[in-house]
Amino acid sequence: MKVQFSDVSMRFGAMEVLQHVTLGAEEGEFLCILGPSGCGKSTLLNIAGGFLAPSSGSVTIDGEPVTAPDRRRIFVFQERGVFPWLTVEGNIGFGLFDMSAGDRQARVSQYIDLVGLRGFEKSYPRELSGGMKQRVEVARALAVNPDVLFLDEPFGALDSITRLQMRSELLRIWRAERKTVLFVTHDIEESVQLADRVVVMSARPGKIRRVVDIDIPHPRDLSSRRYIELRDLIFGEIGLAHQV
Amino acid sequence: MKTHPRDTEHAEKALSAPSVPLWFQRFMLPLTTAAIILILWSIAVRASGTKIFPTPAAVAKAITTLAEKSLLWHYIADSLTRVFAGYTAAIAVGIPLGFLLGWYAPLARSINPLIQMLRPISPLAWMPLAVIWFGVSNAAPTFLIFLASLFPIIVAAMNGVRNVPPMYIQAGRNFGLTTPQLMTRVMIPAVLPRIIVGLRLAFGIAWVVLVAAEMIAVDSGLGYLIIDARNAGKRYDLVVAGMLMIGLIGLLLDTGIRKIEQWISD
Ligand SMILES: Nc1ncnc2c1ncn2[C@@H]1O[C@H](COP(=O)(O)OP(=O)(O)OP(=O)(O)O)[C@@H](O)[C@H]1O
Ligand SMILES: [Mg+2]
């Protein structure tokens, strides 16, 4: 297993947030963690990222216990984490400070192309749309060539059209770069569109209710029987009738 | 997002639409106000028959005499030297101290109450102590300027550091920055806009305090010019001339800082 949570529990003071989470992600796997707001998804991701220590249990990556943040695994934020004082180029090259200027330039250029921001190299984040800022952040993470990406509701603040585009771009990038991805969302459709497996969590204290294999090849047909079946299965698992 | 060119054209037209051109609004309107005030002032002095309060013409003459005697330039230079010495010392102490207080919560808990207690004391209240410590010298007003600008700078830096979005710090750590690298590459640029605002505020206070300090603790400078003109012969034309110079130089310096502020936030 690339990333392994072993019996992870977390409490903040008297509040239990996570209970006995045991979960593994394989190398190159796209794992979605799905659950209601406040169930501890961000907490779980922060533990894996080394930003929080669990109250009990442990997380290992490649068999090594996680104790601190590491540039081999990069966290992409729910809120906008791009640095407003740097240009697109500056942001994407942020983590490449130990490279020579020439190598850095080449790497930055490569990822500007990958996320489709050619022509905006010298722009500042305030001149970009929400989706473009999110691309900068993804490129900044990928540029340091991490082997794990943690994404915490990265598209949560985007409009539904941009969100859909960003999903297919993320899949394209994931296929090209083959990172292990842990993607937190509370959007059921999003999880079925993206994931190899969807980890469905309960309301707080967060426990794993079920892990659903999404056995649909990419590109996924959102009106196929299997897609609708799996989506409804998860709706049922979360305890929602699929009606408004 | 780019707006349609025609939309922006419309917007600009709409903004500058009032038939008065922009240069007129920027320069002619304030000049007109100034002219009206000068005329009213003139009339008021003549009508009241006062022998004490000078006419604008008298003040203008006073300024030219002062400028010719080179005393004015000396006084301005002395005032500026004091204000810059005290102000830069306050920056040198205040910014690092503010950073430390913002970064280390326990330090803030132990020192912040003291700072908050010292802060409302007018820097002028330190005058007697400053005179005892430094005598009648440049050091006394410089020290008061230092105190006056120190607290707003500390507070701006401290609050700035505290309000840096945690995800910037988390991202910095994630990319493997050490604490010093985190300071230079994340914290300083993130806090800079707030610090500049604090610096401008501090400068405004410093300039006000300078003049008051120079009325007591020294025998040169714009503040001294005013007090001396009154004491040595009730020269109210010189008093008003000094006041105008203080206002004008203060305005120029504030404009300078504003320019730096715009340049940085760009
Ligand atoms: N540092 C903290 N100190 C105290 N409580 C915290 C802390 N971080 C999170 N919590 C609490 O833990 C619970 C889970 O938070 P978390 O952010 O992990 O939820 P989430 O599943 O990501 O929710 P959302 O979908 O709304 O982002 C919440 O009730 C939150 O208030
Ligand atoms: Mg969350």
Coordinates of C-alpha atoms in Angstrom, one line a residue, chain A:
Chain A
M1 CA 0.0 0.0 0.0
K2 CA 1.2 3.5 -0.9
V3 CA -0.8 5.3 1.8
Q4 CA -2.0 3.2 4.8
F5 CA -4.2 4.5 7.6
S6 CA -4.1 2.1 10.5
D7 CA -6.8 2.4 13.2
V8 CA -6.6 6.2 13.1
S9 CA -8.7 8.1 15.7
M10 CA -8.8 11.8 16.3
R11 CA -10.4 13.9 19.0
F12 CA -10.3 17.6 19.6
G13 CA -10.8 18.1 23.3
A14 CA -13.9 16.2 24.1
M15 CA -15.1 15.9 20.5
E16 CA -14.4 12.7 18.7
V17 CA -13.9 13.4 15.0
L18 CA -12.5 10.2 13.6
Q19 CA -13.0 6.7 14.9
H20 CA -10.8 3.7 14.0
V21 CA -10.2 4.6 10.4
T22 CA -8.3 1.8 8.6
L23 CA -7.8 2.4 4.9
G24 CA -5.2 1.9 2.2
A25 CA -4.6 3.5 -1.1
E26 CA -2.5 1.7 -3.7
E27 CA 0.2 3.3 -5.7
G28 CA -1.4 5.4 -8.5
E29 CA -4.9 5.0 -7.2
F30 CA -7.5 7.7 -7.3
L31 CA -9.3 7.5 -4.0
C32 CA -12.3 9.7 -3.1
I33 CA -13.2 10.3 0.5
L34 CA -16.9 11.2 0.6
G35 CA -18.9 12.2 3.6
P36 CA -21.2 14.8 5.2
S37 CA -19.9 18.2 6.2
G38 CA -18.0 18.1 9.5
C39 CA -17.4 14.3 9.5
G40 CA -13.6 14.7 9.6
K41 CA -12.6 14.5 6.0
S42 CA -10.2 17.4 6.1
T43 CA -8.9 16.2 9.4
L44 CA -8.1 12.8 7.9
L45 CA -6.3 14.4 5.0
N46 CA -4.4 16.7 7.3
I47 CA -3.2 13.7 9.3
A48 CA -2.0 12.0 6.2
G49 CA -0.3 15.2 5.1
G50 CA 1.6 15.3 8.4
F51 CA 0.0 18.6 9.5
L52 CA -1.9 17.0 12.4
A53 CA -0.9 14.1 14.6
P54 CA -3.7 11.5 15.2
S55 CA -4.8 10.9 18.8
S56 CA -4.2 7.2 18.2
G57 CA -3.3 5.0 15.3
S58 CA -0.9 5.8 12.6
V59 CA -0.5 6.7 8.9
T60 CA 2.4 5.3 6.8
I61 CA 3.4 6.2 3.3
D62 CA 5.6 3.6 1.6
G63 CA 5.8 1.9 5.0
E64 CA 7.3 5.0 6.7
P65 CA 5.3 6.6 9.4
V66 CA 4.1 10.2 8.6
T67 CA 5.4 12.7 11.2
A68 CA 5.7 16.0 9.3
P69 CA 4.8 17.6 6.0
D70 CA 6.9 16.5 3.1
R71 CA 7.3 17.7 -0.4
R72 CA 6.9 14.2 -1.8
R73 CA 3.2 14.6 -0.9
I74 CA 1.5 17.9 -1.6
F75 CA -1.7 19.3 -0.2
V76 CA -4.0 21.3 -2.5
F77 CA -6.3 23.5 -0.5
Q78 CA -10.0 23.9 -0.4
E79 CA -9.7 27.6 -0.1
R80 CA -7.4 29.4 -2.5
G81 CA -3.9 28.7 -1.4
V82 CA -2.1 30.5 -4.3
F83 CA 0.2 33.3 -3.2
P84 CA -1.3 36.6 -4.3
W85 CA 2.2 38.3 -4.3
L86 CA 3.6 35.9 -6.9
T87 CA 2.8 35.6 -10.6
V88 CA 1.5 32.4 -12.1
E89 CA 5.1 31.5 -12.9
G90 CA 6.3 32.5 -9.4
N91 CA 3.6 30.3 -7.8
I92 CA 4.2 27.3 -9.9
G93 CA 8.0 27.6 -9.3
F94 CA 7.5 28.2 -5.6
G95 CA 8.6 24.7 -4.5
L96 CA 11.5 24.5 -6.9
F97 CA 13.9 26.7 -4.9
D98 CA 16.7 24.1 -4.9
M99 CA 16.8 23.9 -8.7
S100 CA 19.1 25.9 -11.0
A101 CA 17.3 28.8 -12.7
G102 CA 17.3 27.1 -16.0
D103 CA 15.9 23.8 -14.8
R104 CA 13.3 25.7 -12.8
Q105 CA 12.3 27.7 -15.9
A106 CA 11.9 24.5 -17.9
R107 CA 9.8 22.7 -15.3
V108 CA 7.6 25.7 -14.7
S109 CA 7.0 26.0 -18.5
Q110 CA 6.1 22.3 -18.7
Y111 CA 3.5 22.6 -16.0
I112 CA 2.1 25.9 -17.4
D113 CA 1.4 23.9 -20.6
L114 CA 0.0 20.9 -18.7
V115 CA -2.7 23.0 -17.0
G116 CA -3.3 25.2 -20.0
L117 CA -2.1 28.6 -18.6
R118 CA 0.2 29.5 -21.5
G119 CA 0.0 33.3 -22.0
F120 CA -0.7 33.9 -18.3
E121 CA 2.8 33.3 -17.0
K122 CA 3.2 36.9 -15.8
S123 CA -0.3 37.3 -14.5
Y124 CA -1.1 37.8 -10.8
P125 CA -3.8 35.6 -9.2
R126 CA -6.2 38.5 -8.8
E127 CA -6.2 38.8 -12.6
L128 CA -7.3 35.1 -13.0
S129 CA -10.7 33.4 -12.7
G130 CA -11.4 30.9 -9.9
G131 CA -10.8 27.9 -12.2
M132 CA -7.4 29.3 -13.4
K133 CA -6.3 29.9 -9.8
Q134 CA -7.2 26.4 -9.0
R135 CA -5.1 25.2 -12.0
V136 CA -2.2 27.3 -10.7
E137 CA -2.4 25.5 -7.4
V138 CA -2.6 22.1 -9.0
A139 CA 0.4 23.0 -11.2
R140 CA 2.4 24.3 -8.2
A141 CA 1.8 21.0 -6.4
L142 CA 2.7 18.8 -9.5
A143 CA 5.8 20.8 -10.3
V144 CA 7.7 19.4 -7.3
N145 CA 6.9 15.9 -8.7
P146 CA 5.3 14.6 -5.5
D147 CA 4.1 11.0 -5.5
V148 CA 0.9 11.7 -3.5
L149 CA -1.5 14.5 -4.0
F150 CA -4.0 15.4 -1.3
L151 CA -6.9 17.5 -2.6
D152 CA -9.4 18.9 -0.2
E153 CA -12.6 19.9 -2.1
P154 CA -10.4 21.6 -4.6
F155 CA -13.3 22.5 -6.9
G156 CA -15.8 23.3 -4.1
A157 CA -15.7 27.1 -4.8
L158 CA -16.1 26.8 -8.6
D159 CA -19.3 27.1 -10.7
S160 CA -20.7 23.8 -11.9
I161 CA -19.5 24.2 -15.5
T162 CA -15.9 25.0 -14.5
R163 CA -16.1 22.2 -12.0
L164 CA -16.9 19.7 -14.7
Q165 CA -14.1 20.9 -16.9
M166 CA -11.7 20.8 -14.0
R167 CA -12.6 17.2 -13.2
S168 CA -11.8 16.0 -16.7
E169 CA -8.6 18.0 -16.7
L170 CA -7.6 16.5 -13.4
L171 CA -8.3 13.0 -14.8
R172 CA -6.2 13.8 -17.9
I173 CA -3.3 15.0 -15.6
W174 CA -3.7 12.0 -13.3
R175 CA -3.5 9.7 -16.3
A176 CA -0.4 11.5 -17.6
E177 CA 1.4 11.7 -14.2
R178 CA 0.1 8.6 -12.4
K179 CA 0.1 10.1 -8.9
T180 CA -1.6 8.5 -6.0
V181 CA -4.6 10.9 -5.3
L182 CA -6.6 11.3 -2.2
F183 CA -9.5 13.5 -3.1
V184 CA -12.0 14.8 -0.4
T185 CA -15.4 15.8 -1.5
H186 CA -19.0 15.9 -0.3
D187 CA -20.3 15.7 -3.9
I188 CA -21.5 12.2 -4.7
E189 CA -21.5 12.7 -8.5
E190 CA -18.0 14.1 -8.3
S191 CA -16.8 11.0 -6.5
V192 CA -18.3 8.6 -9.0
Q193 CA -17.0 10.6 -11.9
L194 CA -13.4 10.6 -10.6
A195 CA -12.6 7.8 -8.3
D196 CA -11.3 4.2 -8.6
R197 CA -12.8 3.7 -5.2
V198 CA -15.1 5.9 -3.1
V199 CA -14.7 5.8 0.7
V200 CA -18.1 6.7 2.2
M201 CA -17.8 8.1 5.7
S202 CA -20.5 8.5 8.3
A203 CA -21.4 11.7 10.1
R204 CA -19.2 12.7 13.0
P205 CA -17.6 10.8 14.6
G206 CA -16.3 9.8 11.1
K207 CA -16.1 6.1 10.5
I208 CA -15.8 4.3 7.2
R209 CA -19.3 3.1 6.3
R210 CA -18.4 1.4 3.0
V211 CA -15.8 1.4 0.3
V212 CA -17.4 1.4 -3.2
D213 CA -15.4 0.2 -6.3
I214 CA -16.2 2.3 -9.3
D215 CA -15.6 -0.2 -12.0
I216 CA -16.3 2.1 -15.0
P217 CA -13.5 2.7 -17.4
H218 CA -12.6 6.3 -18.3
P219 CA -13.9 8.3 -20.0
R220 CA -17.1 7.7 -18.0
D221 CA -20.5 7.9 -19.5
L222 CA -22.6 9.9 -17.0
S223 CA -25.8 8.4 -18.3
S224 CA -24.7 4.8 -18.4
R225 CA -26.6 2.2 -16.3
R226 CA -23.6 1.4 -14.2
Y227 CA -22.9 5.0 -13.4
I228 CA -26.4 5.6 -12.2
E229 CA -26.4 2.3 -10.3
L230 CA -23.2 3.2 -8.4
R231 CA -24.3 6.8 -7.8
D232 CA -27.7 5.6 -6.3
L233 CA -25.9 3.0 -4.2
I234 CA -23.8 5.8 -2.6
F235 CA -26.9 8.0 -2.2
G236 CA -28.5 5.2 -0.4
E237 CA -25.4 4.5 1.7
I238 CA -25.4 8.2 2.8
G239 CA -29.0 7.9 3.7
L240 CA -30.4 10.2 1.0
A241 CA -33.3 9.4 -1.3
H242 CA -32.3 10.6 -4.7
Q243 CA -35.1 13.0 -5.0
V244 CA -35.7 16.7 -4.4

